[in-house]
Short mmCIF file of C-alpha atoms in Angstrom, two decimals:
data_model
loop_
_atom_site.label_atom_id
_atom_site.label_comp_id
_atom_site.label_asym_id
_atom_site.label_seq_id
_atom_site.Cartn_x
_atom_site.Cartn_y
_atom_site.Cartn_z
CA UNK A 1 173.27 111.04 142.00
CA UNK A 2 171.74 113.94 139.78
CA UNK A 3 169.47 116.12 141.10
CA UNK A 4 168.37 117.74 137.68
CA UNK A 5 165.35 116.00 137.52
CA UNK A 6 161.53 116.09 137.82
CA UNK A 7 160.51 116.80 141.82
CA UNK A 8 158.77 113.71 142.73
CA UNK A 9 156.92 111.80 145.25
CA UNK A 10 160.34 111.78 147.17
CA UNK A 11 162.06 114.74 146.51
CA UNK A 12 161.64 118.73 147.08
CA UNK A 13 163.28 122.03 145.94
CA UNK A 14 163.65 125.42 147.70
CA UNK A 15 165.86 127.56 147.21
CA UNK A 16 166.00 129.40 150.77
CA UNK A 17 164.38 128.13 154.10
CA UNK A 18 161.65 129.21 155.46
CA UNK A 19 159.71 128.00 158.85
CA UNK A 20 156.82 126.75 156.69
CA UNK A 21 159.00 124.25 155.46
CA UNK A 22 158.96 121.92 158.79
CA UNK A 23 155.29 121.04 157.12
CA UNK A 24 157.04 119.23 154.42
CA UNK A 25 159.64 116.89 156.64
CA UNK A 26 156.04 116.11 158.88
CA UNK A 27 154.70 115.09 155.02
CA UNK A 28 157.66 112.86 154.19
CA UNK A 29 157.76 111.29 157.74
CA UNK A 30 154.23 110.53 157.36
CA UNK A 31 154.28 109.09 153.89
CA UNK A 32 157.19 107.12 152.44
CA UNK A 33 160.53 109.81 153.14
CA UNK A 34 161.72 111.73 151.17
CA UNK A 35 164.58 114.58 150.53
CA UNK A 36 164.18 118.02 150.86
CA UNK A 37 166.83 119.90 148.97
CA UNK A 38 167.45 124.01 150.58
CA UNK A 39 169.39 125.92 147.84
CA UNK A 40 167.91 124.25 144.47
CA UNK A 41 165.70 126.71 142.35
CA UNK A 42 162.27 125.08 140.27
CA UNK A 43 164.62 123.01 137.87
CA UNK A 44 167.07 121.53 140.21
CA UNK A 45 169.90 123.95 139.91
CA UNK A 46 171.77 124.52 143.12
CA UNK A 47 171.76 128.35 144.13
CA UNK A 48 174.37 129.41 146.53
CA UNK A 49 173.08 129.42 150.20
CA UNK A 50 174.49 131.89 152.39
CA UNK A 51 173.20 130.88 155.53
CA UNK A 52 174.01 126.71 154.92
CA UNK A 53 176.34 126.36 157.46
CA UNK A 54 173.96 127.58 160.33
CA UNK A 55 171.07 125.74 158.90
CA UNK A 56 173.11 122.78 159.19
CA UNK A 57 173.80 123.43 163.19
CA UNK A 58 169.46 124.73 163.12
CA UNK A 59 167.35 122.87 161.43
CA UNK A 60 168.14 119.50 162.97
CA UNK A 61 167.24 120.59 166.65
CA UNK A 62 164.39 122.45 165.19
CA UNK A 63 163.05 119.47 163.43
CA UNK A 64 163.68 117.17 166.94
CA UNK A 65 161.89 119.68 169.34
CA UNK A 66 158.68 120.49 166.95
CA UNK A 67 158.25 117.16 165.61
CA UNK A 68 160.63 114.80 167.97
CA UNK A 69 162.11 113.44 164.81
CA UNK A 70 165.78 112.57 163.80
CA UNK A 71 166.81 113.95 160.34
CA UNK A 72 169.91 113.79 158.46
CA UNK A 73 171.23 117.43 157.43
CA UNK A 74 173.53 117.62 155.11
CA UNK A 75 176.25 120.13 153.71
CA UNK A 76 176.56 120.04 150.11
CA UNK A 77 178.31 122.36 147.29
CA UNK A 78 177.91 122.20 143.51
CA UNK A 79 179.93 124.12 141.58
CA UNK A 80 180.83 126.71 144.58
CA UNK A 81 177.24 126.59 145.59
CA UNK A 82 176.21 125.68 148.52
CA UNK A 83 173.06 123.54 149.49
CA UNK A 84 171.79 121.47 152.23
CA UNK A 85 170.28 118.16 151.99
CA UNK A 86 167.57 117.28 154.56
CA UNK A 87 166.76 113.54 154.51
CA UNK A 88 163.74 112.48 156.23
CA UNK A 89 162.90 108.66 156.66
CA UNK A 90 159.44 107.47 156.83
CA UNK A 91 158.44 107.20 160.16
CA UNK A 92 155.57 104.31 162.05
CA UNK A 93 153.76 106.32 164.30
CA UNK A 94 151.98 109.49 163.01
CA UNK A 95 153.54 112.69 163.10
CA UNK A 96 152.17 116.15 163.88
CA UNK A 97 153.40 119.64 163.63
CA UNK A 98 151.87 122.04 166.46
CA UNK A 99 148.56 119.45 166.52
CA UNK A 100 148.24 118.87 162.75
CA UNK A 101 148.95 116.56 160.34
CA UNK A 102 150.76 116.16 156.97
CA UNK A 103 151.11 113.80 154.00
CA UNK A 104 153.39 114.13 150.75
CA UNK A 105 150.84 112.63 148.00
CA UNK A 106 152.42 112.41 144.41
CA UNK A 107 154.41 116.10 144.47
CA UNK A 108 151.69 117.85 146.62
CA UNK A 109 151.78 118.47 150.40
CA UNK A 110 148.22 117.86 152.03
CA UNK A 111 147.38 118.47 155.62
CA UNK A 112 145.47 115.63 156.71
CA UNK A 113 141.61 116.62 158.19
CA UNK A 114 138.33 115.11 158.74
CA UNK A 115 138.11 111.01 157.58
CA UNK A 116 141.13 111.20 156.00
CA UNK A 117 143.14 112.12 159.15
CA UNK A 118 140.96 108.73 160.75
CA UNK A 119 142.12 107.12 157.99
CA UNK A 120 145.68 108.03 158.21
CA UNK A 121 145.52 107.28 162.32
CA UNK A 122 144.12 103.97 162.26
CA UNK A 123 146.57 102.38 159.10
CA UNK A 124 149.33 104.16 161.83
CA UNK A 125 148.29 101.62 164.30
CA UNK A 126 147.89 98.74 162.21
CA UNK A 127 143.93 98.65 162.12
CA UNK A 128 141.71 98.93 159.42
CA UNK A 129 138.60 101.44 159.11
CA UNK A 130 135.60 98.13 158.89
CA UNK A 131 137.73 96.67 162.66
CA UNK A 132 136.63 100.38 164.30
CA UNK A 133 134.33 99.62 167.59
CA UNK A 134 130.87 100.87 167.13
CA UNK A 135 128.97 101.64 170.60
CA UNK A 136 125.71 100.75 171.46
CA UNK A 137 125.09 97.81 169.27
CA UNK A 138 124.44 94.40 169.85
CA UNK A 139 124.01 91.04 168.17
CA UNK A 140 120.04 91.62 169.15
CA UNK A 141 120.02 94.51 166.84
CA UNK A 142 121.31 92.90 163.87
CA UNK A 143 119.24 90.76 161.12
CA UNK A 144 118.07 86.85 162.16
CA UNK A 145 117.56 86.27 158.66
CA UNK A 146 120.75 86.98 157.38
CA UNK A 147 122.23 84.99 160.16
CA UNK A 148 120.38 81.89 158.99
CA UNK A 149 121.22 82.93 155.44
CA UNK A 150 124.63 83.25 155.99
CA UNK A 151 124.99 79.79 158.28
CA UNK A 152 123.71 77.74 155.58
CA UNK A 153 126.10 79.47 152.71
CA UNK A 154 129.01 78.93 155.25
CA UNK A 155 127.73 75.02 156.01
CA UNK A 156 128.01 74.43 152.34
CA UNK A 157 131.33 76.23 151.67
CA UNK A 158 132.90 74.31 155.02
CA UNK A 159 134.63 77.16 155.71
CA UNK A 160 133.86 77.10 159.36
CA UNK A 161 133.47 74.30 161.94
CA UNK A 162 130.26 72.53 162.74
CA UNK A 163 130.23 74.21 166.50
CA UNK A 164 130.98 77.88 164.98
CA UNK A 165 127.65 77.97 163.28
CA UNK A 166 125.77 75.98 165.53
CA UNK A 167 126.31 78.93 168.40
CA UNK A 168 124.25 81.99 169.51
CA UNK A 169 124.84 84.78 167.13
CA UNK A 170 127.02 86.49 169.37
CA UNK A 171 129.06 83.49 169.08
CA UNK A 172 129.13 83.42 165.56
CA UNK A 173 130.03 87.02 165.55
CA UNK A 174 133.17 86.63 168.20
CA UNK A 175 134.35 83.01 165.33
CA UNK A 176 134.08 85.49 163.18
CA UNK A 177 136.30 88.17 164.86
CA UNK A 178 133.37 90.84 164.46
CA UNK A 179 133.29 91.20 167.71
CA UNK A 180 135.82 92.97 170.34
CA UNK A 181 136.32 91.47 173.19
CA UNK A 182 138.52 94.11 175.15
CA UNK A 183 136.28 96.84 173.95
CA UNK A 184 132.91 94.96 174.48
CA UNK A 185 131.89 95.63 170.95
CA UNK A 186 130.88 94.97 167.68
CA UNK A 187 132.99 95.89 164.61
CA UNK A 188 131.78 98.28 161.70
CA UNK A 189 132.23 95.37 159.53
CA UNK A 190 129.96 93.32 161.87
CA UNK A 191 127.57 96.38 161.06
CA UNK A 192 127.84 96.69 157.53
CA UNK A 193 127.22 92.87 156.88
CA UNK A 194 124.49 91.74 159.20
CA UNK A 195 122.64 95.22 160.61
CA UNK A 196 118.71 95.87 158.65
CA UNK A 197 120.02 99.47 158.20
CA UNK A 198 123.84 99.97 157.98
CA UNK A 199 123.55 103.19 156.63
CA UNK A 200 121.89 104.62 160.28
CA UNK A 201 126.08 103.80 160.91
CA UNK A 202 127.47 104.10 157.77
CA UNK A 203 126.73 107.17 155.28
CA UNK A 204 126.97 105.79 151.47
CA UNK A 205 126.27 102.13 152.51
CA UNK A 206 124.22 101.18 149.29
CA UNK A 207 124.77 100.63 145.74
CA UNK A 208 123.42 102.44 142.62
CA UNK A 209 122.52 101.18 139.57
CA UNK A 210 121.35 102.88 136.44
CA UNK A 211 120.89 102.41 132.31
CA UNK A 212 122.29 104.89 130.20
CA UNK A 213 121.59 105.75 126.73
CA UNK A 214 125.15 107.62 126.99
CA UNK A 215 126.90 109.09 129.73
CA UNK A 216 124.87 111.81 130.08
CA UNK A 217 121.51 110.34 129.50
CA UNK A 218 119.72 107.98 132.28
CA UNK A 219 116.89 106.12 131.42
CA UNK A 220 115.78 104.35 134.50
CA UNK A 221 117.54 103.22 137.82
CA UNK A 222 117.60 101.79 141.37
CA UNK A 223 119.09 101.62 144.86
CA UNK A 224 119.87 98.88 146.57
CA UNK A 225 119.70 98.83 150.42
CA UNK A 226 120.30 96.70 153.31
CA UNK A 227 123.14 94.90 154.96
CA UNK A 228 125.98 93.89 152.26
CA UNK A 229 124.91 90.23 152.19
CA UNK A 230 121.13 91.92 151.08
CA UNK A 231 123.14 94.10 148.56
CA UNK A 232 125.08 91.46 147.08
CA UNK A 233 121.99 89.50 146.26
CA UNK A 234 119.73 92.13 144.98
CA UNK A 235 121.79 93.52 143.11
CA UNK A 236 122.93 90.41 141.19
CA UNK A 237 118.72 89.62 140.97
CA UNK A 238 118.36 93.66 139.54
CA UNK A 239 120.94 92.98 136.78
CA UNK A 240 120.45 89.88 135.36
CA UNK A 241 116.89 90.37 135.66
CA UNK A 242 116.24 94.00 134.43
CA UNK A 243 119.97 95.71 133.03
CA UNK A 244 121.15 92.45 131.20
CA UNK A 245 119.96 91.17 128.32
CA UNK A 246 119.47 87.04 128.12
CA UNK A 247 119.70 85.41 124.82
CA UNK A 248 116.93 82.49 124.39
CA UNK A 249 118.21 79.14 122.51
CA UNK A 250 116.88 75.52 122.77
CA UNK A 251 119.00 72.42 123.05
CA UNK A 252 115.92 70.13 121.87
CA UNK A 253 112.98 70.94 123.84
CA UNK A 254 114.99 72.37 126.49
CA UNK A 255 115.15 76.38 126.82
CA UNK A 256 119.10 77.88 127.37
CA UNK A 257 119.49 81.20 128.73
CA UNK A 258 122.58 82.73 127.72
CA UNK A 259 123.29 86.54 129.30
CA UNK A 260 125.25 88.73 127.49
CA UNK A 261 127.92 88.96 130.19
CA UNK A 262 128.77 85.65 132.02
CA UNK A 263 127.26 85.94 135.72
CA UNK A 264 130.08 84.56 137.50
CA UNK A 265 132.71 87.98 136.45
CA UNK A 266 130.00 90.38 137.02
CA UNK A 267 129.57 88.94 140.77
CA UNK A 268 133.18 88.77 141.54
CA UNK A 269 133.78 92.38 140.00
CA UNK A 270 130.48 93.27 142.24
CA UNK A 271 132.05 91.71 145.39
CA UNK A 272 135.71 93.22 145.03
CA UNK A 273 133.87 96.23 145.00
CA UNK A 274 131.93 95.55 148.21
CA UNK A 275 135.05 94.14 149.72
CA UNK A 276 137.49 96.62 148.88
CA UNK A 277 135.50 99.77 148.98
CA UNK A 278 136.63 102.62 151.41
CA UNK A 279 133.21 102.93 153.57
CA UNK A 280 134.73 105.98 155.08
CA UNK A 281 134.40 108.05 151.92
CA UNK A 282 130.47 108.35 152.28
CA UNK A 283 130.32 107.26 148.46
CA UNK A 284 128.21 104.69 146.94
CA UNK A 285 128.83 101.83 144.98
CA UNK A 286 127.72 102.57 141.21
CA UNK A 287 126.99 100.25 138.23
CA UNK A 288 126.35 101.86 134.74
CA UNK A 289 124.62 99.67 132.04
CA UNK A 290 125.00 100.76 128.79
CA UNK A 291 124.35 99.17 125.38
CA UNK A 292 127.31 97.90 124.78
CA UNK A 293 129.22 98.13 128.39
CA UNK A 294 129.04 97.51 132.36
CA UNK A 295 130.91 99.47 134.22
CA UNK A 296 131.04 98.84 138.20
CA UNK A 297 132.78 101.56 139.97
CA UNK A 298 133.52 101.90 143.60
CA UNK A 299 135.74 104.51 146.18
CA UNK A 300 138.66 102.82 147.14
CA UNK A 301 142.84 102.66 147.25
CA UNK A 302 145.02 100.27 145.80
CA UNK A 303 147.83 98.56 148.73
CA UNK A 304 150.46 101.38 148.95
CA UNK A 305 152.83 101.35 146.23
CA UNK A 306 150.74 99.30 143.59
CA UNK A 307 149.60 100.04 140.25
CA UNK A 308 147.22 98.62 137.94
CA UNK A 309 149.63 96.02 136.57
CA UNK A 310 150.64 94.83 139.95
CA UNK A 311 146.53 93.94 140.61
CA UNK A 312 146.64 92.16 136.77
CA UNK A 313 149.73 89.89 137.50
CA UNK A 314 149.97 87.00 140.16
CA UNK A 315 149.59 89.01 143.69
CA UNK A 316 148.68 87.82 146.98
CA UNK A 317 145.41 88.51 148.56
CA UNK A 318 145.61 92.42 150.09
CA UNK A 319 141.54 93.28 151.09
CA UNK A 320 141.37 96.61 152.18
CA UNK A 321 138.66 95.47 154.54
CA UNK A 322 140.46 92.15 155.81
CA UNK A 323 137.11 91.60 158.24
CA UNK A 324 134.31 91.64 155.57
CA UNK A 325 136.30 90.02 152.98
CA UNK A 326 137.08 87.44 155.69
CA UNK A 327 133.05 87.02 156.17
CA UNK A 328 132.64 86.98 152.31
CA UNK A 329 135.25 84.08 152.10
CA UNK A 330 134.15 82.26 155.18
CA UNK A 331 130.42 82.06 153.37
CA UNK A 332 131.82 80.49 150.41
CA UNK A 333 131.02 84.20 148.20
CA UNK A 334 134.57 84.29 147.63
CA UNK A 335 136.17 81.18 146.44
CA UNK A 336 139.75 81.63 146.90
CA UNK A 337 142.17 84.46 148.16
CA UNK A 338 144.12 87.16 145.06
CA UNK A 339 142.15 84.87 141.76
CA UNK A 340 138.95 87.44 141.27
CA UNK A 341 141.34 89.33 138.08
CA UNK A 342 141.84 86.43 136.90
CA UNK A 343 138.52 84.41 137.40
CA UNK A 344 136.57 87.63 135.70
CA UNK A 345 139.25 87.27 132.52
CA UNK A 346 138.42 83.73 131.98
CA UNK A 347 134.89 83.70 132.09
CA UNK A 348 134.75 86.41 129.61
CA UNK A 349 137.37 85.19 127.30
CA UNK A 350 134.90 81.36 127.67
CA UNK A 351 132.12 83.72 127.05
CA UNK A 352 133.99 84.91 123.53
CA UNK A 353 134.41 88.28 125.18
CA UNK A 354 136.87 91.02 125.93
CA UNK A 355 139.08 91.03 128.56
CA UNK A 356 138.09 93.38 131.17
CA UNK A 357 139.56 96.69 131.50
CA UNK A 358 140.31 98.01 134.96
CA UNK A 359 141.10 101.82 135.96
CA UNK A 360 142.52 103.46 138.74
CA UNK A 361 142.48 107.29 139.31
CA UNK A 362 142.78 108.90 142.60
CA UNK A 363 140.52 107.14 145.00
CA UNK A 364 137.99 106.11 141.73
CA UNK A 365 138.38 102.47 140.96
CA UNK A 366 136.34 100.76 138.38
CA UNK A 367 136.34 97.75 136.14
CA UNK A 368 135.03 97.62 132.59
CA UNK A 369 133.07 94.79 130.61
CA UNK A 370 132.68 95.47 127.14
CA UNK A 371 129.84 92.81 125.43
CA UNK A 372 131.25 90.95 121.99
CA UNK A 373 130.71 93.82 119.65
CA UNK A 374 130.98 91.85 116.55
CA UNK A 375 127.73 89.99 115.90
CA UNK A 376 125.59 90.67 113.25
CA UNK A 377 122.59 92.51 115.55
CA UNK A 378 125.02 94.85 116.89
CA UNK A 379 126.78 95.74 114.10
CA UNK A 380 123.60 96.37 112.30
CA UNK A 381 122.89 98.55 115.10
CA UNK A 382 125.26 100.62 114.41
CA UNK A 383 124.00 101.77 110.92
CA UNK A 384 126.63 99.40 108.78
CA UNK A 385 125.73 98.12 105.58
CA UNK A 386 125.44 94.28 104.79
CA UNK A 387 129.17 94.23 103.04
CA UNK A 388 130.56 95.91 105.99
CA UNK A 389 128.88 93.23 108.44
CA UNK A 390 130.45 90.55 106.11
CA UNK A 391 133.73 92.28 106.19
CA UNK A 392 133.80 93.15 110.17
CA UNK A 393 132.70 88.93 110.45
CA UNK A 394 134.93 88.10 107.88
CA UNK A 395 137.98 90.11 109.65
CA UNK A 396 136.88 88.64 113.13
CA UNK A 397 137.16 84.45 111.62
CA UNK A 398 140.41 85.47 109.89
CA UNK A 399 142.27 87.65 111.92
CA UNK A 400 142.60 90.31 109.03
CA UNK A 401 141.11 91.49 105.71
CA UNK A 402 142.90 93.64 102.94
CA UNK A 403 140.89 96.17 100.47
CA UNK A 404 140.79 93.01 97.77
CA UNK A 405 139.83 90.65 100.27
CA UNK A 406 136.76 92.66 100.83
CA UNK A 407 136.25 93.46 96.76
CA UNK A 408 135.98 89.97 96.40
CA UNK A 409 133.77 89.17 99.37
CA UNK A 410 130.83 91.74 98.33
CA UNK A 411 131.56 91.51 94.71
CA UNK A 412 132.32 95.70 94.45
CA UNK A 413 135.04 97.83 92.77
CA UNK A 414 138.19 99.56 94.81
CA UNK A 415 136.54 103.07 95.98
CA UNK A 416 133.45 101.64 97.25
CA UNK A 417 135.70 99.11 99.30
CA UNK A 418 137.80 101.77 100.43
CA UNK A 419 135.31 104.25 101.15
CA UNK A 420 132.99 101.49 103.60
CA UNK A 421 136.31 100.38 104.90
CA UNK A 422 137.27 103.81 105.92
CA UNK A 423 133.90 104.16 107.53
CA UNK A 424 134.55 101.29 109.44
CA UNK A 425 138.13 102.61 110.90
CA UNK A 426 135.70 106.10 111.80
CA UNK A 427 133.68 104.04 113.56
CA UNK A 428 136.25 102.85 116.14
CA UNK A 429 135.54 99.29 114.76
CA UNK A 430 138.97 98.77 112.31
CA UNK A 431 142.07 99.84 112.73
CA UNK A 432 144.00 101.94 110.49
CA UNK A 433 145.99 99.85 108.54
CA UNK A 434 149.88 100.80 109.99
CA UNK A 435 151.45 100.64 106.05
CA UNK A 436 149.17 102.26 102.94
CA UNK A 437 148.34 101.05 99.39
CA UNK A 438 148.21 97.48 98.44
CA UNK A 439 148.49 94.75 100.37
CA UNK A 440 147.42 96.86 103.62
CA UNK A 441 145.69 94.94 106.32
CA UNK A 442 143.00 95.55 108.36
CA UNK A 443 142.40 94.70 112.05
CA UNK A 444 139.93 94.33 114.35
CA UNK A 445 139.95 97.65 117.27
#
């Protein structure tokens, strides 16, 4: 194997030891392993390590009586150099070093504090943050009416037995597994979905939504409060009342509402969110409107190991909060386990619209919904002439238009053509044609 590449999540140079360095095995035995490499300068070349052989005898016993971890040491010589290789397997139980607490993330080494040390703890013994006990609340303290709310959305889904919803609350809560019986108590997600005020618990609880002009100018907004089940409905009211547009037609006497985004992909993006959001961050939910895009972004973390195009192809169901999206799926709110990518694609691609763009950075998730940019009121909107509407509606029906397909369409000579269609490739709207001079094509952005 060659070392002379890139340090990575799994791999770490030094070229001498030093005591600090016990920080990084805790950091691979807490995260997924890794190798630490002792003799190997910033680019991976071995340096010659005097003192390998009695690192080899040290650093194992070291490593079992400050951490009580087994790691492999070994000798190894490149070119007369000699190096040691220190492998440390990932480890199920959380490991400390002298009471605290370290994770390799990416190629950094981060000592684990506050709610991310919770965090951390709990995933160690298989729990999840919304399955935490909360003390000193009781079914009497949560909401009657979104009990009865939520019994008749469950009765019509059939996702629970007859005798289930017929129960006390309490009962309802312990069919749901909200409630703890060892413990006595009520889960967070119990909290979060059926409390008046979950945010007396839970800091962040609430969703914003505002209207931009741009990204840096807001021209009116709202917060939504409540339990999540209150949330979820007031927030799909707030858009598709007040943020999205409707476009009025009549089928005979009959009036047709048509929104600009279909209503069933904006409420399963708006209930991933809700479902998958990490409620320990403190963070709200947040939907920007803009003219031409939704955006619905929410803190969170992908399953371990995952990327965007693992959540875009066929996957199982993996909730990061398997108790409320339980709830969400027992009410009938969610239809069916790992489909909301692919429900949200096909209601926008029926709806003649973009597939939605998702994007994950850090702990910032958020899916995009761009509206069908090429219709006459929009592009008008954005200062284009009335050849360049023809030619942008022209390109969209035939899949392409060349510089003489659009002389002939607006009846004009080559420079105007090529000067409008060059505005049009400015504009984001074309793109630039990949070969030059006659016969080039251009395509829709």
């Amino acid at each position: 194997m060659s070392h002379r590449n890139k340090e990575h999540q799994n791999t770490e140079w030094k070229e001498s030891w030093h005591n600090d360095y016990f920080k990084w095995v805790c950091g691979f035995a807490n995260a997924q392993g890794g190798i630490l490499f002792i003799g190997r300068d910033d680019d991976g070349n071995a340096k010659h390590l005097v003192n390998a052989k009695k690192l080899l005898e040290d650093i194992p016993n070291q490593v079992r009586d400050l951490l009580g971890l087994l790691v492999d040491v070994n000798l190894r010589t490149e070119r007369g150099n000699d190096y040691l290789e220190i492998v440390v397997e990932p480890y199920p139980f959380p490991i400390s070093l002298r009471g605290k607490y370290y994770y390799r993330s990416g190629s950094t080494l981060q000592e684990l504090k506050g709610a991310a040390l919770a965090k951390f703890l709990l995933q160690r013994q298989g729990k999840r943050w919304d399955g935490v006990p909360v003390p000193y609340v009781t079914a009497d303290d949560l909401k009657n009416d979104t009990f009865d709310f939520f019994r008749k959305k469950a009765a019509k889904s059939k996702r629970l037995e007859p005798e289930d919803l017929d129960g006390t609350n309490q009962e309802l809560l312990e069919s749901l597994q909200l409630y703890l019986e060892d413990e006595k108590m009520l889960k967070q997600a119990a909290v979060l979905l059926f409390h008046p005020k979950p945010e007396k618990y839970v800091t962040g609880a609430y969703i914003k939504i505002g209207f931009f002009e741009n990204e840096a100018d807001l021209i009116f907004q709202d917060e939504v409060r409540g339990n999540l089940f209150e949330q979820i409905e007031h927030t799909m009211n707030l858009l598709f009342t007040k943020y999205i547009r409707a476009i009025i037609s009549y089928e005979g006497i009959s009036r047709v509402e048509t929104y600009e985004y279909p209503r069933e992909a904006i409420r399963e993006a708006l209930l991933n969110a809700v479902a998958h959001k990490d409620y320990s961050g403190g963070i709200s939910i947040q939907i920007k409107v803009f003219k031409d895009r939704i955006m619905i972004w929410n803190d969170g973390q992908l399953p371990e190991n995952w990327t965007i195009s693992n959540l875009l192809g066929y996957h199982a169901s993996r909730p990061y909060n398997p108790d409320i999206a339980n709830t969400l799926f027992r009410s009938g709110y969610i239809e069916s386990w790992g489909r909301g990518i692919s429900k949200m694609t096909e209601k926008c691609l029926a709806a003649g619209l973009p597939k939605p763009k998702y994007f994950f950075e850090g702990s910032d998730f958020w899916v995009e919904f761009r509206k069908d940019i090429y219709h006459e009121e929009y592009l008008f909107s954005l200062g284009l002439n009335e050849r360049q509407v023809k030619g942008v509606l022209f390109t969209k029906e035939k899949g392409k238009i060349t510089n003489s397909d659009y002389q002939a369409l607006n009846d004009i000579g080559k420079t105007t053509a090529t000067d409008e269609l060059s505005r049009l490739v400015e504009l984001g709207i074309f793109k630039s044609p990949t070969l030059k001079g006659r016969g080039s094509k251009y395509t829709l952005e």
